[in-house]
């Protein structure tokens, strides 16, 4: 491990894990670690106070390895938090063959080392198929994670896209969703929303959407340990919440995904034809942000 470099509020450092450089930010409340070579995947998000790890990985431990553009997401490391863009489900749009969960989770990103020395994880990537350049900037402020996104259209034509934050979260006894009344109204027919269990209790999985929303808030809390993860975002930019739950129904896994999204459903070709996606004008750039709060108090 490289010695931690102190900054005014955040410590930074990096280490090698299974042959990959891992860069991390840490303060008195939380620690976040990502791997630029693996799609800038966030492999750990830990509450420093309680030790609670929020990023899921398959049984048997964290295994890091490379994927290639076009791989099925099911063949990935299945660890932690990826960014899905410009589609979530594989599809063909504008004669482009867009891969499962998008173009950038399976390719290396660049990291801005000067920003990292200032306590900022700023990573970026240029798409191989679509005419986009994407940047994510992460800062810690107390028990909050502030994420700022930048998407540049480098073509002379308007370009459609779907973006989804995609954090895999472990499901434990006592876990509950914290959803707004507006979101619950959209999801009224989904009984598993209340206890994260399917009835009858047998292996199953489900993906649902709530939107368009006026309130961009959703949380995940454990009533026993008091650990909470809370997402807040601007619904002018991303007006949908996606929820994915598998309780053994997909590859035998048990995890949850809370996804702020800018549209629905998952294939860009379908979302674009119904006007439920984002559009970047020619040679212009879009910006949006998300705040994630890690806490252990009700």
Short mmCIF file of C-alpha atoms in Angstrom, two decimals:
data_model
loop_
_atom_site.label_atom_id
_atom_site.label_comp_id
_atom_site.label_asym_id
_atom_site.label_seq_id
_atom_site.Cartn_x
_atom_site.Cartn_y
_atom_site.Cartn_z
CA UNK A 1 0.00 0.00 0.00
CA UNK A 2 1.24 3.48 -0.84
CA UNK A 3 1.38 5.79 2.17
CA UNK A 4 -1.79 7.79 2.68
CA UNK A 5 -1.50 11.44 1.69
CA UNK A 6 -3.39 13.78 4.02
CA UNK A 7 -5.57 16.55 2.56
CA UNK A 8 -7.57 19.10 4.59
CA UNK A 9 -10.54 16.73 5.13
CA UNK A 10 -9.88 13.64 3.02
CA UNK A 11 -7.03 11.17 2.93
CA UNK A 12 -6.04 9.60 -0.37
CA UNK A 13 -4.06 6.50 -1.19
CA UNK A 14 -3.70 3.56 -3.50
CA UNK A 15 -2.75 -0.10 -3.34
CA UNK A 16 -2.56 -3.17 -5.54
CA UNK A 17 -5.27 -5.81 -5.38
CA UNK A 18 -5.03 -8.89 -7.60
CA UNK A 19 -2.78 -6.95 -9.98
CA UNK A 20 -5.00 -3.85 -10.26
CA UNK A 21 -4.39 -0.36 -8.88
CA UNK A 22 -7.06 0.62 -6.38
CA UNK A 23 -7.45 4.33 -5.54
CA UNK A 24 -9.28 5.34 -2.38
CA UNK A 25 -10.61 8.33 -0.46
CA UNK A 26 -11.07 8.17 3.29
CA UNK A 27 -12.22 10.47 6.07
CA UNK A 28 -13.52 9.96 9.61
CA UNK A 29 -16.95 8.85 8.34
CA UNK A 30 -16.45 6.74 5.24
CA UNK A 31 -14.07 5.18 2.74
CA UNK A 32 -14.56 4.71 -1.00
CA UNK A 33 -12.29 2.71 -3.33
CA UNK A 34 -12.35 2.29 -7.11
CA UNK A 35 -10.37 0.61 -9.90
CA UNK A 36 -9.83 2.86 -12.96
CA UNK A 37 -8.71 -0.09 -15.12
CA UNK A 38 -12.05 -1.84 -14.52
CA UNK A 39 -14.47 0.82 -15.71
CA UNK A 40 -13.70 3.01 -12.66
CA UNK A 41 -15.75 0.44 -10.73
CA UNK A 42 -16.34 1.35 -7.08
CA UNK A 43 -15.40 -1.89 -5.32
CA UNK A 44 -15.84 -0.68 -1.75
CA UNK A 45 -17.99 1.86 0.07
CA UNK A 46 -17.55 1.44 3.80
CA UNK A 47 -18.95 3.20 6.85
CA UNK A 48 -15.76 3.80 8.85
CA UNK A 49 -17.69 4.24 12.10
CA UNK A 50 -19.59 0.93 11.99
CA UNK A 51 -17.46 -1.03 9.52
CA UNK A 52 -20.51 -1.71 7.35
CA UNK A 53 -19.58 -2.51 3.72
CA UNK A 54 -22.21 -1.36 1.22
CA UNK A 55 -20.79 -2.87 -1.97
CA UNK A 56 -21.90 -6.42 -2.81
CA UNK A 57 -19.71 -9.13 -4.32
CA UNK A 58 -20.48 -12.78 -5.14
CA UNK A 59 -19.98 -15.45 -2.49
CA UNK A 60 -16.37 -16.57 -2.21
CA UNK A 61 -14.76 -13.14 -2.02
CA UNK A 62 -13.89 -10.22 -4.27
CA UNK A 63 -12.35 -11.37 -7.57
CA UNK A 64 -11.02 -8.74 -9.97
CA UNK A 65 -10.49 -9.41 -13.67
CA UNK A 66 -10.77 -7.63 -17.00
CA UNK A 67 -13.70 -7.71 -19.37
CA UNK A 68 -13.87 -6.63 -22.99
CA UNK A 69 -16.24 -4.26 -24.74
CA UNK A 70 -19.31 -6.24 -25.75
CA UNK A 71 -19.17 -8.76 -22.91
CA UNK A 72 -22.38 -9.77 -21.20
CA UNK A 73 -22.61 -8.10 -17.80
CA UNK A 74 -23.28 -11.49 -16.20
CA UNK A 75 -19.68 -12.42 -17.09
CA UNK A 76 -18.29 -9.41 -15.19
CA UNK A 77 -16.77 -9.33 -11.71
CA UNK A 78 -20.26 -8.57 -10.35
CA UNK A 79 -18.72 -6.31 -7.71
CA UNK A 80 -19.94 -2.98 -6.44
CA UNK A 81 -20.90 0.06 -8.46
CA UNK A 82 -20.70 0.64 -12.22
CA UNK A 83 -22.04 3.38 -14.51
CA UNK A 84 -24.40 2.22 -17.27
CA UNK A 85 -24.48 4.42 -20.38
CA UNK A 86 -25.67 4.94 -23.19
CA UNK A 87 -27.99 1.97 -22.70
CA UNK A 88 -28.70 -0.51 -19.94
CA UNK A 89 -30.01 -3.45 -21.92
CA UNK A 90 -28.25 -4.45 -25.17
CA UNK A 91 -29.86 -3.00 -28.29
CA UNK A 92 -29.23 -1.53 -31.74
CA UNK A 93 -29.60 2.23 -32.03
CA UNK A 94 -28.58 4.33 -35.04
CA UNK A 95 -27.03 1.17 -36.52
CA UNK A 96 -24.79 0.88 -33.44
CA UNK A 97 -24.66 -2.42 -31.60
CA UNK A 98 -24.77 -1.26 -27.98
CA UNK A 99 -23.65 -3.82 -25.39
CA UNK A 100 -25.28 -5.05 -22.21
CA UNK A 101 -25.17 -2.42 -19.43
CA UNK A 102 -23.54 0.05 -21.81
CA UNK A 103 -20.11 0.76 -23.21
CA UNK A 104 -17.95 1.88 -20.33
CA UNK A 105 -18.17 -0.61 -17.43
CA UNK A 106 -15.93 -3.05 -19.34
CA UNK A 107 -13.13 -0.69 -20.43
CA UNK A 108 -10.34 1.23 -18.63
CA UNK A 109 -10.89 4.84 -17.62
CA UNK A 110 -8.28 7.58 -17.17
CA UNK A 111 -7.67 9.02 -13.71
CA UNK A 112 -6.66 12.63 -13.08
CA UNK A 113 -3.72 12.25 -10.71
CA UNK A 114 -3.47 15.98 -10.01
CA UNK A 115 -7.09 16.02 -8.84
CA UNK A 116 -6.48 12.86 -6.79
CA UNK A 117 -3.71 14.58 -4.88
CA UNK A 118 -6.31 17.20 -3.91
CA UNK A 119 -8.69 14.55 -2.58
CA UNK A 120 -10.86 14.22 -5.70
CA UNK A 121 -11.41 10.99 -7.66
CA UNK A 122 -11.85 12.36 -11.18
CA UNK A 123 -12.03 9.67 -13.86
CA UNK A 124 -13.03 9.84 -17.52
CA UNK A 125 -13.49 7.71 -20.62
CA UNK A 126 -14.06 8.17 -24.36
CA UNK A 127 -16.63 5.81 -25.85
CA UNK A 128 -15.59 3.37 -28.59
CA UNK A 129 -19.01 3.10 -30.25
CA UNK A 130 -21.05 6.19 -29.42
CA UNK A 131 -19.75 9.76 -29.90
CA UNK A 132 -19.46 10.59 -26.19
CA UNK A 133 -16.85 11.52 -23.63
CA UNK A 134 -17.86 10.88 -20.00
CA UNK A 135 -16.43 12.13 -16.72
CA UNK A 136 -17.26 11.40 -13.09
CA UNK A 137 -15.91 13.41 -10.18
CA UNK A 138 -16.17 12.08 -6.60
CA UNK A 139 -15.56 14.05 -3.39
CA UNK A 140 -16.14 13.20 0.27
CA UNK A 141 -17.72 15.81 2.54
CA UNK A 142 -18.22 14.39 6.01
CA UNK A 143 -20.55 11.42 5.66
CA UNK A 144 -21.63 12.51 2.17
CA UNK A 145 -20.34 11.45 -1.24
CA UNK A 146 -20.78 14.13 -3.90
CA UNK A 147 -20.73 12.86 -7.48
CA UNK A 148 -20.62 15.22 -10.45
CA UNK A 149 -21.11 13.87 -13.95
CA UNK A 150 -20.22 15.36 -17.32
CA UNK A 151 -21.31 13.93 -20.70
CA UNK A 152 -19.95 15.54 -23.88
CA UNK A 153 -21.38 14.89 -27.34
CA UNK A 154 -18.44 15.08 -29.76
CA UNK A 155 -20.58 14.68 -32.90
CA UNK A 156 -22.41 17.17 -35.12
CA UNK A 157 -25.77 15.47 -34.49
CA UNK A 158 -28.00 15.29 -31.42
CA UNK A 159 -27.45 12.04 -29.52
CA UNK A 160 -29.83 10.08 -27.28
CA UNK A 161 -28.67 8.20 -24.20
CA UNK A 162 -29.74 6.38 -21.07
CA UNK A 163 -27.69 6.69 -17.90
CA UNK A 164 -28.12 4.63 -14.75
CA UNK A 165 -26.12 4.54 -11.56
CA UNK A 166 -25.68 0.82 -10.86
CA UNK A 167 -24.57 0.00 -7.29
CA UNK A 168 -24.95 -3.65 -6.26
CA UNK A 169 -26.04 -3.67 -2.61
CA UNK A 170 -26.06 -6.72 -0.29
CA UNK A 171 -29.43 -7.77 1.12
CA UNK A 172 -29.34 -8.70 4.80
CA UNK A 173 -31.92 -9.53 7.47
CA UNK A 174 -33.55 -6.33 8.64
CA UNK A 175 -32.96 -4.39 5.41
CA UNK A 176 -35.74 -2.08 4.24
CA UNK A 177 -36.23 0.39 1.42
CA UNK A 178 -36.93 4.04 2.24
CA UNK A 179 -39.00 5.42 -0.63
CA UNK A 180 -41.04 8.59 -1.05
CA UNK A 181 -44.83 8.39 -1.18
CA UNK A 182 -44.61 9.39 -4.83
CA UNK A 183 -42.29 6.48 -5.63
CA UNK A 184 -44.40 4.01 -3.65
CA UNK A 185 -47.48 5.09 -5.63
CA UNK A 186 -45.77 4.03 -8.84
CA UNK A 187 -44.74 0.72 -7.30
CA UNK A 188 -47.98 -0.05 -5.46
CA UNK A 189 -48.38 -3.46 -7.09
CA UNK A 190 -44.93 -4.74 -6.08
CA UNK A 191 -45.32 -6.47 -2.71
CA UNK A 192 -41.60 -7.22 -2.39
CA UNK A 193 -40.91 -3.49 -2.03
CA UNK A 194 -42.02 -3.71 1.60
CA UNK A 195 -39.80 -6.54 2.87
CA UNK A 196 -37.44 -7.36 -0.04
CA UNK A 197 -38.85 -10.87 -0.24
CA UNK A 198 -40.93 -12.56 -2.91
CA UNK A 199 -44.04 -14.51 -1.99
CA UNK A 200 -44.17 -17.45 -2.08
CA UNK A 201 -40.58 -17.44 -0.83
CA UNK A 202 -38.77 -19.10 -3.70
CA UNK A 203 -35.94 -17.93 -6.00
CA UNK A 204 -37.08 -14.92 -8.04
CA UNK A 205 -35.95 -11.56 -9.41
CA UNK A 206 -37.63 -8.38 -10.63
CA UNK A 207 -36.83 -5.03 -12.27
CA UNK A 208 -39.27 -2.14 -11.88
CA UNK A 209 -39.31 1.61 -12.53
CA UNK A 210 -40.89 4.60 -10.84
CA UNK A 211 -41.28 7.78 -12.82
CA UNK A 212 -41.41 10.41 -13.99
CA UNK A 213 -40.64 11.65 -10.47
CA UNK A 214 -40.66 15.11 -8.92
CA UNK A 215 -38.65 14.01 -5.86
CA UNK A 216 -35.25 12.37 -6.35
CA UNK A 217 -34.80 10.49 -3.08
CA UNK A 218 -34.38 6.84 -2.15
CA UNK A 219 -32.70 4.98 0.69
CA UNK A 220 -31.76 1.59 2.05
CA UNK A 221 -31.64 1.02 5.81
CA UNK A 222 -31.08 -1.88 8.20
CA UNK A 223 -33.43 -1.76 11.19
CA UNK A 224 -31.09 -3.91 13.30
CA UNK A 225 -27.67 -2.37 12.62
CA UNK A 226 -29.02 1.17 11.97
CA UNK A 227 -26.83 1.48 8.86
CA UNK A 228 -28.36 3.68 6.16
CA UNK A 229 -27.49 4.55 2.56
CA UNK A 230 -29.39 7.46 1.03
CA UNK A 231 -29.43 8.76 -2.57
CA UNK A 232 -30.54 12.25 -3.61
CA UNK A 233 -30.59 13.55 -7.17
CA UNK A 234 -32.11 16.26 -9.38
CA UNK A 235 -35.17 14.91 -11.19
CA UNK A 236 -34.88 17.62 -13.86
CA UNK A 237 -31.91 15.63 -15.14
CA UNK A 238 -32.88 12.10 -14.03
CA UNK A 239 -36.59 11.66 -13.43
CA UNK A 240 -36.75 7.91 -12.85
CA UNK A 241 -35.78 5.40 -10.17
CA UNK A 242 -35.04 1.83 -11.19
CA UNK A 243 -35.09 -1.03 -8.68
CA UNK A 244 -33.61 -4.46 -9.28
CA UNK A 245 -33.90 -7.25 -6.72
CA UNK A 246 -32.71 -10.82 -6.99
CA UNK A 247 -33.39 -13.28 -4.19
CA UNK A 248 -31.71 -16.28 -5.76
CA UNK A 249 -33.61 -15.86 -9.03
CA UNK A 250 -30.66 -14.63 -11.10
CA UNK A 251 -27.54 -16.79 -10.94
CA UNK A 252 -28.49 -17.67 -7.37
CA UNK A 253 -27.49 -14.18 -6.17
CA UNK A 254 -29.08 -12.07 -3.44
CA UNK A 255 -28.60 -8.35 -4.01
CA UNK A 256 -30.44 -5.08 -4.65
CA UNK A 257 -29.75 -2.20 -7.04
CA UNK A 258 -31.08 1.32 -6.50
CA UNK A 259 -30.74 3.17 -9.82
CA UNK A 260 -31.31 6.86 -10.41
CA UNK A 261 -31.98 6.87 -14.18
CA UNK A 262 -32.80 9.45 -16.84
CA UNK A 263 -35.50 7.31 -18.48
CA UNK A 264 -36.93 3.86 -19.08
CA UNK A 265 -37.09 1.04 -20.01
CA UNK A 266 -33.56 -0.41 -20.16
CA UNK A 267 -33.04 -0.66 -23.97
CA UNK A 268 -32.13 2.74 -25.45
CA UNK A 269 -33.94 2.03 -28.71
CA UNK A 270 -37.26 1.59 -26.87
CA UNK A 271 -36.72 4.52 -24.50
CA UNK A 272 -35.69 6.85 -27.36
CA UNK A 273 -38.72 5.98 -29.49
CA UNK A 274 -41.04 6.89 -26.61
CA UNK A 275 -39.13 10.02 -25.57
CA UNK A 276 -38.02 8.54 -22.22
CA UNK A 277 -34.26 9.20 -22.47
CA UNK A 278 -31.74 12.03 -22.44
CA UNK A 279 -30.62 13.98 -25.50
CA UNK A 280 -27.32 15.84 -25.87
CA UNK A 281 -27.38 18.55 -28.55
CA UNK A 282 -24.58 18.58 -31.16
CA UNK A 283 -21.16 19.48 -29.71
CA UNK A 284 -22.67 20.27 -26.33
CA UNK A 285 -22.19 18.94 -22.79
CA UNK A 286 -24.65 17.90 -20.10
CA UNK A 287 -23.98 17.98 -16.36
CA UNK A 288 -25.76 16.33 -13.44
CA UNK A 289 -25.01 15.35 -9.85
CA UNK A 290 -25.95 12.86 -7.15
CA UNK A 291 -25.43 12.96 -3.39
CA UNK A 292 -25.02 9.73 -1.42
CA UNK A 293 -25.16 9.83 2.38
CA UNK A 294 -23.76 7.06 4.60
CA UNK A 295 -24.96 7.08 8.20
CA UNK A 296 -25.79 4.89 11.16
CA UNK A 297 -28.48 6.89 12.96
CA UNK A 298 -32.25 6.99 12.50
#
